[in-house]
């Protein structure tokens, strides 16, 4: 088990990654899908208005990607600090 | 083959499969009963979580809500998936590390207080029972459709099945059954969607078909739909939000943190072997959920278009009531579809104008169930949809009942009132608790408070305002003490319940709604179902302030928090 300094550094690395991922989570759903939906709707991809696409498709693909990236980065961080399970 | 016979066969086969699995994977220890012995593969657990998660509301009601709200229905899509990001990063790995059976048990230990545990149990039961009502409604609708009986009869049959199911299974049985149920429900959902997408757009993938062009034309499907609905006086499909941007924002947030705080979802992550498995398992769960959730918008838009074009074909005349199709007649017998010939011309007029609209009732819940019939798909597809809807409702009901039963038997009985009972007695107690919960949910199903997704949305508000903040603060803020946590949970859940009850009626009895369910009375225009987010903020503020002015948590709690933040050294879930 890691000493107290190591634990602190591990937790900081974890928090930093978590906050980055939460920022992306916020942008693809709350910003692209809700707050700036009208502006994005001016852009079209095929039959989709872009804002509508984010709200009903894109945000969800993004969520999946976020979790897998987080899980794999955390695995690396766990190993780096020697706290993996 | 006759549709009804076919439906009986398909549904009967799935039921036989579930019951077979439940027998094969019966629980014989409390660890198996509560957390499946913490031996489930993370991908398998993801699939079970998806079935547990996707309820009657997701399967039956969600596409209907999107069909009628258009863009406004996105709240449910983002809200019910975005919560998994929070769950995977903020809660699941830490709660798995702690390795206990129930959510209230963690809260009780982290806040070193029996009172906190009891408060958590109460919050859990209120949220889960509200949620179960939605499932009961879904079961009633699905059964009444395929047995062609009344809603009430359907509900009674559904309760009987759930009873056998939940009492038999335990977490171990429920998990394997849910994997089967996921396969049934995703097949049932995607096959009609593929057919319909192919019919309308020539593209078999609904996610792409929705953005594609109508077969044989140069018009995009969504543009055509916008045109059809606006000509009839309805709001534009792709742009109209429900109740404004602030409400959309708050509602989405409320559903997300509610998702992350729902105990029956959280306990699914106690069943995997390791902490890293809990993270990745949440990702797999979301993959399986997203498969259905990205299909739903296609189903919604295409069903809406088909409905309008059946009643009033482009360039043609309105449909004669005498010539209405079979599905129309069938749904009229369930009372979920009603026609009233206001102008006496024998034709069906369907517009947004209440005075001339003759489709006086089009229940949103029927959109998915009637969809294959509206699109003239073969009978076996229709039978499959019935089986899928039931799989969704049954799997979620079983998961919720397990959460309720384990809270009562493990947290209340074993944890507080009778710590001396042995394992066998505890197992019996949890089975009895399930039976009681089914009875209560059934009663509330007979007096359904709102359409299914609405009721479910309320459960999210309660989980969001009470459980999510308590868990998150438990992991991230070492300084939150027992006084703060208890005060925060009570404040969060009371303000949310108060707000809902004053607008929707005490226990949803509408005559007791002293402020009426009117938007001018809403605080900042936030609807009652979306109020969980406000309750959560209040919970955080109260918990933080109270903790500041009272004694900090003892040293061993600080160590406990430090320990759950480190993945290594996790044991399999256990009670002590």
XYZ file of C-alpha atoms in Angstrom:
661
model
C 0.000 0.000 0.000
C 1.219 3.464 -0.896
C 2.363 6.008 1.675
C 0.434 9.157 2.413
C 2.269 11.357 -0.140
C 1.710 8.788 -2.856
C -1.970 8.530 -1.962
C -2.361 12.265 -2.218
C -0.662 12.390 -5.623
C -2.782 9.468 -6.811
C -5.968 11.174 -5.696
C -4.912 14.438 -7.379
C -4.243 12.628 -10.674
C -7.620 10.942 -10.410
C -9.408 14.235 -9.682
C -7.702 15.951 -12.606
C -8.764 13.230 -15.030
C -12.294 13.171 -13.608
C -12.702 16.931 -13.971
C -11.428 16.885 -17.562
C -13.900 14.165 -18.442
C -16.734 15.994 -16.673
C -15.946 19.100 -18.715
C -16.356 17.116 -21.955
C -19.541 15.562 -20.562
C -20.906 19.040 -19.892
C -19.979 20.433 -23.298
C -21.513 17.665 -25.429
C -24.802 17.556 -23.552
C -25.584 20.804 -21.760
C -23.832 23.166 -24.168
C -24.263 21.457 -27.555
C -27.584 19.779 -26.799
C -29.352 22.453 -24.745
C -27.859 25.911 -24.336
C -26.443 26.440 -27.843
C -28.821 24.140 -29.652
C -30.364 26.910 -31.756
C -27.030 28.193 -32.995
C -25.862 24.676 -33.856
C -29.125 23.914 -35.613
C -28.024 26.317 -38.343
C -25.437 23.693 -39.326
C -26.692 20.496 -40.919
C -25.243 17.026 -41.362
C -27.511 15.176 -43.780
C -31.072 15.513 -42.575
C -29.956 16.263 -39.022
C -29.767 19.750 -37.644
C -26.526 19.635 -35.630
C -27.981 20.764 -32.289
C -30.796 18.233 -32.613
C -28.222 15.551 -33.499
C -26.208 16.282 -30.357
C -29.338 16.129 -28.217
C -30.694 12.877 -29.675
C -27.577 11.027 -30.878
C -24.152 12.617 -30.434
C -24.195 13.256 -26.691
C -24.851 9.569 -26.035
C -21.985 8.344 -28.228
C -19.801 10.840 -26.399
C -20.841 9.523 -22.979
C -19.815 6.003 -23.948
C -16.431 7.228 -25.168
C -15.862 9.232 -21.976
C -16.349 6.206 -19.726
C -14.030 3.952 -21.728
C -11.319 6.601 -21.905
C -11.670 7.258 -18.177
C -11.531 3.560 -17.321
C -8.409 2.918 -19.376
C -6.577 6.053 -18.181
C -7.448 5.187 -14.581
C -6.031 1.723 -15.059
C -2.761 3.321 -16.156
C -2.818 5.723 -13.213
C -3.560 2.846 -10.806
C -0.464 1.013 -12.087
C 1.735 4.082 -12.027
C 1.021 4.608 -8.346
C 1.036 0.909 -7.572
C -2.505 0.809 -6.234
C -4.067 -1.422 -8.927
C -6.398 -4.196 -7.900
C -50.892 -17.771 -37.677
C -53.375 -15.715 -35.681
C -51.632 -12.766 -33.989
C -52.971 -13.538 -30.554
C -51.838 -17.179 -30.662
C -48.444 -16.136 -31.927
C -48.094 -13.571 -29.166
C -48.988 -16.144 -26.549
C -46.352 -18.490 -27.920
C -43.577 -15.888 -28.075
C -44.333 -14.382 -24.676
C -44.840 -17.831 -23.184
C -41.458 -18.968 -24.460
C -39.661 -15.980 -22.975
C -41.401 -16.479 -19.638
C -40.429 -20.144 -19.617
C -36.838 -19.097 -20.293
C -36.792 -16.576 -17.418
C -38.336 -18.944 -14.946
C -35.976 -21.693 -16.061
C -32.966 -19.456 -15.455
C -34.358 -18.337 -12.112
C -34.585 -21.979 -11.022
C -31.112 -22.795 -12.298
C -29.523 -19.795 -10.571
C -31.396 -19.776 -7.305
C -29.704 -18.006 -4.414
C -28.796 -20.085 -1.399
C -26.704 -17.613 0.631
C -27.315 -13.971 1.517
C -24.228 -12.947 -0.485
C -25.699 -14.626 -3.559
C -29.098 -13.168 -2.820
C -27.883 -9.576 -2.405
C -24.845 -9.271 -4.733
C -24.637 -12.556 -6.693
C -21.534 -13.473 -4.699
C -19.581 -10.644 -6.443
C -18.584 -12.998 -9.232
C -20.193 -11.517 -12.344
C -18.099 -10.736 -15.426
C -18.080 -6.941 -16.096
C -19.488 -7.247 -19.636
C -22.243 -9.587 -18.450
C -22.931 -7.227 -15.577
C -23.130 -4.364 -18.068
C -25.771 -6.233 -20.010
C -27.732 -7.078 -16.876
C -27.453 -3.451 -15.757
C -28.847 -2.320 -19.102
C -31.896 -4.575 -18.687
C -32.263 -3.616 -15.042
C -32.044 0.001 -16.079
C -34.189 0.048 -19.202
C -37.643 -0.080 -17.849
C -41.127 -0.078 -19.242
C -40.628 3.665 -19.472
C -37.570 3.338 -21.701
C -39.061 0.611 -23.835
C -42.687 1.648 -24.095
C -43.008 5.277 -23.121
C -39.783 6.997 -24.141
C -40.168 6.831 -27.914
C -43.780 7.937 -27.420
C -42.636 10.953 -25.429
C -40.064 11.831 -28.085
C -42.648 11.274 -30.830
C -44.923 13.880 -29.302
C -42.351 16.291 -27.890
C -39.782 16.048 -30.690
C -36.638 17.860 -29.633
C -38.240 18.409 -26.225
C -38.016 14.664 -25.595
C -34.201 14.841 -25.684
C -34.304 15.488 -21.947
C -34.981 11.802 -21.398
C -32.295 10.630 -23.828
C -29.492 12.734 -22.367
C -30.740 12.544 -18.805
C -31.036 8.774 -18.665
C -27.642 8.118 -20.251
C -25.468 10.976 -18.959
C -25.902 9.698 -15.427
C -23.732 6.700 -16.255
C -20.764 8.998 -16.738
C -21.272 10.232 -13.175
C -21.817 6.714 -11.914
C -18.668 5.348 -13.584
C -16.435 8.147 -12.351
C -17.886 9.415 -9.097
C -19.587 6.502 -7.355
C -19.355 2.939 -8.702
C -15.621 2.244 -8.163
C -15.584 3.636 -4.620
C -18.737 1.909 -3.485
C -17.458 -1.357 -4.984
C -14.204 -0.905 -3.074
C -16.139 -0.540 0.129
C -17.679 -3.919 -0.629
C -20.956 -4.091 1.265
C -24.418 -5.328 0.289
C -26.569 -2.211 0.200
C -26.419 1.532 -0.364
C -27.847 2.472 3.062
C -25.171 0.272 4.641
C -22.444 2.450 3.103
C -24.202 5.618 4.218
C -24.662 4.222 7.727
C -20.968 3.313 8.020
C -19.527 6.405 6.345
C -21.617 8.704 8.535
C -21.156 6.426 11.577
C -24.825 6.629 12.353
C -27.810 4.326 12.462
C -30.027 7.338 11.943
C -28.279 8.127 8.640
C -28.791 4.521 7.604
C -32.497 4.662 8.422
C -32.903 7.971 6.584
C -31.172 6.406 3.570
C -33.498 3.404 3.759
C -36.534 5.687 3.773
C -35.196 7.686 0.786
C -34.429 4.463 -1.058
C -37.870 3.021 -0.444
C -39.712 6.185 -1.464
C -37.671 6.492 -4.680
C -37.878 2.805 -5.571
C -41.587 2.472 -4.853
C -42.332 5.508 -7.018
C -40.243 3.915 -9.730
C -41.989 0.574 -9.448
C -45.356 2.246 -10.107
C -44.117 3.111 -13.601
C -43.216 -0.527 -14.213
C -46.626 -1.680 -13.063
C -48.280 0.724 -15.467
C -46.035 -0.569 -18.258
C -46.861 -4.189 -17.453
C -50.574 -3.349 -17.397
C -50.389 -1.669 -20.803
C -48.354 -4.458 -22.402
C -50.528 -7.246 -21.010
C -53.806 -5.533 -21.809
C -52.579 -5.189 -25.365
C -51.534 -8.748 -26.001
C -54.239 -10.446 -23.961
C -56.701 -7.860 -25.257
C -58.128 -7.487 -21.804
C -58.624 -4.490 -19.558
C -55.647 -2.634 -18.087
C -56.620 -3.858 -14.590
C -56.622 -7.490 -15.635
C -53.227 -7.006 -17.256
C -51.887 -5.495 -14.076
C -53.022 -8.446 -11.963
C -51.418 -10.967 -14.320
C -48.233 -8.893 -14.391
C -48.061 -8.753 -10.605
C -48.367 -12.529 -10.458
C -45.411 -13.020 -12.812
C -43.246 -10.472 -11.007
C -44.079 -12.201 -7.754
C -42.816 -15.630 -8.847
C -39.853 -13.972 -10.388
C -38.512 -11.634 -7.770
C -39.108 -13.900 -4.812
C -37.367 -16.821 -6.547
C -34.354 -15.074 -7.953
C -32.268 -13.013 -5.612
C -29.482 -11.013 -7.245
C -27.852 -14.103 -8.720
C -30.978 -15.324 -10.449
C -32.020 -11.811 -11.391
C -28.656 -11.091 -13.015
C -28.707 -14.100 -15.352
C -32.372 -13.555 -16.134
C -31.695 -9.913 -16.932
C -29.053 -10.912 -19.464
C -31.688 -12.997 -21.253
C -34.185 -10.178 -20.912
C -31.761 -7.725 -22.455
C -31.388 -9.961 -25.506
C -35.160 -10.224 -25.848
C -35.826 -6.539 -25.415
C -33.086 -5.260 -27.704
C -34.133 -7.673 -30.452
C -37.757 -6.686 -30.011
C -36.863 -3.017 -30.154
C -34.454 -2.987 -33.057
C -36.174 -5.366 -35.495
C -39.263 -3.185 -36.026
C -37.007 -0.122 -36.069
C -34.894 -1.628 -38.856
C -37.975 -2.556 -40.882
C -39.527 0.853 -40.503
C -36.322 2.690 -41.272
C -35.896 0.521 -44.369
C -39.491 1.200 -45.466
C -39.268 4.930 -45.090
C -35.665 5.767 -45.919
C -34.140 2.677 -47.521
C -31.474 2.646 -44.800
C -31.678 -0.298 -42.390
C -29.884 1.547 -39.569
C -32.415 3.774 -37.785
C -29.653 6.042 -36.430
C -28.711 6.859 -40.024
C -32.191 6.590 -41.506
C -33.376 9.356 -39.202
C -30.893 11.693 -40.871
C -31.624 10.299 -44.335
C -33.989 11.000 -47.200
C -37.453 9.554 -47.748
C -37.449 6.668 -50.231
C -37.813 7.849 -53.807
C -37.717 11.556 -52.963
C -35.180 14.264 -52.323
C -36.746 15.258 -49.025
C -35.061 14.504 -45.703
C -37.283 12.543 -43.331
C -36.975 15.110 -40.548
C -37.859 17.957 -42.909
C -40.906 16.045 -44.118
C -41.965 15.429 -40.521
C -41.503 19.078 -39.588
C -43.669 20.025 -42.540
C -46.436 17.511 -41.782
C -46.775 18.447 -38.118
C -46.614 22.206 -38.634
C -49.285 22.017 -41.351
C -51.578 20.402 -38.786
C -50.816 23.162 -36.319
C -48.436 21.197 -34.068
C -45.057 22.572 -32.980
C -42.077 21.996 -35.207
C -40.589 18.594 -34.403
C -36.842 19.196 -34.462
C -36.633 22.507 -32.620
C -39.418 22.908 -30.071
C -38.269 22.514 -26.487
C -40.546 21.535 -23.669
C -41.176 24.350 -21.170
C -38.120 26.431 -21.959
C -34.359 26.171 -21.773
C -33.930 26.522 -17.999
C -36.413 23.742 -17.320
C -34.744 21.535 -19.946
C -31.362 22.139 -18.339
C -32.545 21.448 -14.805
C -34.649 18.451 -15.805
C -31.728 16.850 -17.656
C -29.449 17.425 -14.678
C -32.052 16.014 -12.330
C -32.385 12.832 -14.412
C -28.603 12.434 -14.646
C -27.839 12.663 -10.955
C -30.989 10.690 -10.253
C -29.707 7.897 -12.486
C -26.418 7.879 -10.642
C -28.256 7.828 -7.302
C -30.749 5.050 -7.963
C -29.913 2.245 -5.538
C -31.058 -0.599 -7.775
C -28.517 0.554 -10.379
C -25.712 1.170 -7.886
C -25.989 -2.267 -6.284
C -25.443 -3.852 -9.709
C -21.832 -2.671 -9.457
C -21.381 -4.557 -6.182
C -21.616 -7.784 -8.182
C -18.328 -7.466 -10.134
C -15.061 -8.867 -8.768
C -12.804 -5.761 -8.829
C -12.804 -1.953 -8.633
C -11.525 -1.547 -12.195
C -14.312 -3.914 -13.287
C -16.864 -1.536 -11.790
C -15.595 1.328 -13.975
C -15.499 -0.651 -17.200
C -18.776 -2.372 -16.416
C -20.517 1.019 -16.291
C -19.112 1.650 -19.761
C -20.497 -1.643 -21.058
C -23.845 -0.931 -19.467
C -23.984 2.349 -21.340
C -23.012 0.672 -24.640
C -25.968 -1.684 -24.302
C -28.267 1.139 -23.233
C -27.128 3.446 -26.024
C -27.950 0.772 -28.574
C -31.608 1.227 -27.651
C -31.474 4.921 -26.793
C -30.038 6.007 -30.132
C -32.627 3.853 -31.912
C -35.503 5.440 -30.001
C -35.359 8.856 -31.745
C -35.650 7.083 -35.102
C -38.586 5.017 -33.897
C -40.211 8.149 -32.485
C -39.946 10.313 -35.586
C -40.907 7.514 -37.951
C -43.888 6.426 -35.839
C -45.145 9.984 -35.681
C -44.841 10.361 -39.432
C -46.561 7.014 -40.075
C -49.391 7.905 -37.720
C -50.127 11.195 -39.440
C -49.776 9.755 -42.913
C -52.148 6.888 -42.115
C -54.822 9.263 -40.911
C -54.253 11.849 -43.577
C -52.161 10.604 -46.512
C -50.190 13.293 -48.317
C -52.234 14.742 -51.163
C -55.205 12.511 -50.298
C -58.308 12.795 -48.172
C -58.665 12.142 -44.471
C -59.208 8.522 -43.505
C -62.825 7.347 -43.235
C -63.550 6.126 -39.707
C -65.326 3.081 -41.187
C -62.116 2.169 -43.034
C -59.828 2.542 -40.043
C -57.148 -0.145 -39.887
C -57.167 -3.099 -37.491
C -54.641 -1.642 -35.090
C -56.887 1.382 -34.658
C -59.822 -0.823 -33.620
C -57.672 -2.861 -31.271
C -56.285 0.144 -29.443
C -59.772 1.622 -29.155
C -60.827 -1.416 -27.126
C -58.050 -0.691 -24.611
C -59.295 2.862 -24.224
C -55.899 4.305 -25.019
C -57.047 5.574 -28.401
C -60.305 7.501 -28.756
C -62.102 9.015 -31.742
C -65.032 11.400 -31.630
C -66.669 12.467 -34.911
C -67.148 16.120 -34.024
C -68.085 17.400 -37.479
C -70.103 14.296 -38.391
C -68.408 13.690 -41.741
C -67.323 10.176 -40.899
C -63.684 11.072 -41.515
C -60.873 11.351 -38.987
C -59.511 14.836 -38.450
C -56.278 14.973 -36.426
C -55.018 18.479 -35.715
C -53.479 20.484 -32.920
C -56.678 22.517 -32.566
C -58.589 21.122 -29.587
C -61.965 22.285 -30.914
C -61.775 20.408 -34.214
C -59.377 17.567 -33.319
C -61.238 14.275 -33.423
C -58.446 12.053 -32.097
C -59.470 12.953 -28.575
C -57.073 10.504 -27.014
C -53.769 9.194 -28.374
C -51.942 7.761 -25.383
C -48.187 8.281 -25.774
C -47.487 4.832 -24.387
C -49.010 3.067 -27.380
C -46.555 4.511 -29.895
C -43.971 1.753 -29.592
C -46.488 -1.045 -29.123
C -48.659 -0.031 -32.077
C -45.760 1.044 -34.247
C -45.185 -2.284 -36.063
C -48.889 -2.545 -36.807
C -49.079 1.005 -38.090
C -46.159 0.160 -40.383
C -47.848 -3.122 -41.482
C -45.069 -5.364 -40.191
C -45.596 -9.146 -39.957
C -47.371 -10.604 -36.931
C -44.308 -12.220 -35.406
C -42.698 -8.774 -35.063
C -45.736 -7.518 -33.187
C -45.614 -10.553 -30.897
C -41.936 -9.916 -30.277
C -42.606 -6.315 -29.258
C -45.061 -7.485 -26.613
C -42.421 -9.870 -25.248
C -39.803 -7.107 -25.296
C -41.985 -4.639 -23.419
C -42.673 -7.243 -20.774
C -38.981 -8.158 -20.519
C -38.144 -4.510 -19.912
C -40.798 -4.049 -17.255
C -40.126 -7.354 -15.508
C -36.341 -6.966 -15.352
C -36.566 -3.491 -13.879
C -39.302 -4.440 -11.456
C -37.186 -7.362 -10.229
C -34.151 -5.116 -9.740
C -36.150 -2.508 -7.848
C -37.854 -5.058 -5.665
C -34.469 -6.500 -4.785
C -33.241 -3.064 -3.726
C -36.363 -2.519 -1.623
C -36.281 -5.988 -0.092
C -32.584 -5.829 0.776
C -33.050 -2.408 2.388
C -35.802 -3.785 4.586
C -34.288 -7.157 5.447
C -30.586 -6.282 5.535
C -30.588 -2.646 6.671
C -33.644 -2.462 8.887
C -34.178 -5.956 10.222
C -30.649 -7.379 10.338
C -28.864 -4.033 10.738
C -31.065 -2.387 13.334
C -33.941 -4.304 14.853
C -32.784 -7.937 14.992
C -28.994 -8.170 14.490
C -29.070 -11.708 15.934
C -31.066 -13.353 13.117
C -29.224 -15.998 11.134
C -28.666 -16.085 7.404
C -31.601 -18.357 6.674
C -33.993 -16.098 8.556
C -32.614 -13.075 6.741
C -33.222 -14.737 3.366
C -36.806 -15.501 4.346
C -37.306 -11.942 5.552
C -36.088 -10.481 2.271
C -38.454 -12.703 0.314
C -41.364 -11.589 2.503
C -40.336 -7.962 2.072
C -40.489 -8.422 -1.697
C -43.997 -9.796 -1.537
C -45.109 -6.760 0.462
C -43.480 -4.356 -1.965
C -45.220 -6.003 -4.929
C -48.584 -5.608 -3.201
C -47.983 -1.920 -2.539
C -46.726 -1.250 -6.064
C -49.748 -3.080 -7.486
C -52.127 -0.951 -5.462
C -50.454 2.212 -6.756
C -50.520 0.754 -10.275
C -54.325 0.640 -10.062
C -54.316 4.359 -9.307
C -51.597 5.472 -11.697
C -50.478 9.030 -10.941
C -49.197 10.077 -14.372
C -48.065 8.493 -17.623
C -45.319 5.939 -17.025
C -42.260 8.046 -17.826
C -43.572 10.907 -15.708
C -43.850 8.717 -12.626
C -40.410 7.323 -13.198
C -39.000 10.804 -13.658
C -40.252 11.645 -10.194
C -38.356 8.731 -8.664
C -35.257 10.199 -10.222
C -35.914 13.504 -8.532
C -36.022 11.762 -5.182
C -32.850 9.748 -5.773
C -31.155 12.890 -7.049
C -32.067 14.987 -4.035
C -31.264 12.489 -1.317
C -29.017 9.569 -2.192
C -26.667 10.943 -4.842
C -25.401 13.896 -2.767
C -24.934 11.756 0.348
C -22.876 9.188 -1.554
C -20.816 11.693 -3.483
C -19.967 13.770 -0.419
C -19.148 10.555 1.385
C -16.369 9.867 -1.100
C -15.177 13.348 -2.040
C -15.556 15.422 1.133
C -13.927 13.926 4.195
C -15.257 16.742 6.373
C -18.959 15.929 5.985
C -20.109 14.498 9.303
C -23.181 12.603 10.404
C -25.163 15.691 11.414
C -24.503 17.297 8.028
C -25.377 14.205 6.019
C -28.627 13.543 7.880
C -29.761 17.166 7.736
C -28.816 17.361 4.052
C -30.712 14.231 3.048
C -33.794 15.249 5.003
C -33.730 18.771 3.580
C -33.213 17.531 -0.001
C -35.920 14.923 -0.014
C -38.465 17.008 1.935
C -38.178 20.016 -0.316
C -38.500 17.828 -3.408
C -41.469 15.886 -2.066
C -43.140 19.046 -0.820
C -42.783 20.675 -4.197
C -44.117 17.634 -6.015
C -46.997 17.092 -3.608
C -48.141 20.685 -3.587
C -48.460 20.553 -7.359
C -49.407 16.942 -7.983
C -51.309 16.034 -4.809
C -50.250 14.260 -1.644
C -49.293 10.736 -2.719
C -50.518 11.871 -6.169
C -54.175 12.158 -5.122
C -54.857 15.145 -7.303
C -57.658 16.639 -5.170
C -55.090 17.304 -2.440
C -52.835 19.386 -4.700
C -53.224 22.662 -2.900
C -51.312 24.746 -5.421
C -52.633 22.952 -8.485
C -50.443 21.617 -11.267
C -50.196 24.920 -13.036
C -47.050 26.314 -14.535
C -47.561 29.886 -13.207
C -47.149 28.430 -9.717
C -43.872 26.729 -10.547
C -40.706 28.046 -8.936
C -38.671 29.689 -11.752
C -40.833 27.710 -14.186
C -39.322 24.393 -13.086
C -41.773 21.511 -13.351
C -42.195 19.196 -10.317
C -40.507 16.231 -12.045
C -37.377 18.307 -12.585
C -37.112 19.559 -9.034
C -34.703 16.863 -7.842
C -31.755 18.934 -9.048
C -32.835 21.837 -6.831
C -33.301 19.405 -3.945
C -29.767 18.099 -4.539
C -28.262 21.575 -4.398
C -30.118 22.218 -1.146
C -28.863 18.882 0.175
C -25.241 19.860 -0.607
C -25.562 23.324 0.926
C -27.273 22.106 4.104
C -24.856 19.206 4.582
C -21.832 21.445 4.102
C -23.093 24.209 6.408
C -24.175 21.883 9.190
C -20.850 20.001 9.018
C -18.974 23.301 9.375
C -20.603 24.166 12.698
C -20.588 20.678 14.242
C -17.783 18.323 15.295
C -15.712 16.847 12.428
C -15.985 13.104 11.712
C -13.750 10.852 13.860
C -10.320 9.685 12.654
C -11.362 6.192 11.689
C -13.903 7.647 9.249
C -11.215 9.782 7.641
C -9.166 6.609 7.193
C -12.162 4.792 5.795
C -12.596 7.484 3.137
C -8.894 7.387 2.268
C -9.097 3.653 1.952
C -12.061 3.580 -0.453
C -10.245 6.002 -2.741
C -7.551 3.367 -3.389
C -8.570 0.455 -5.647
C -6.148 -2.135 -4.248
C -7.189 -4.521 -1.530
C -10.871 -4.825 -2.429
C -12.477 -7.944 -1.037
C -15.625 -9.517 -2.369
C -18.791 -7.851 -1.108
C -19.766 -8.905 2.373
C -21.875 -7.818 5.248
C -19.274 -7.376 7.974
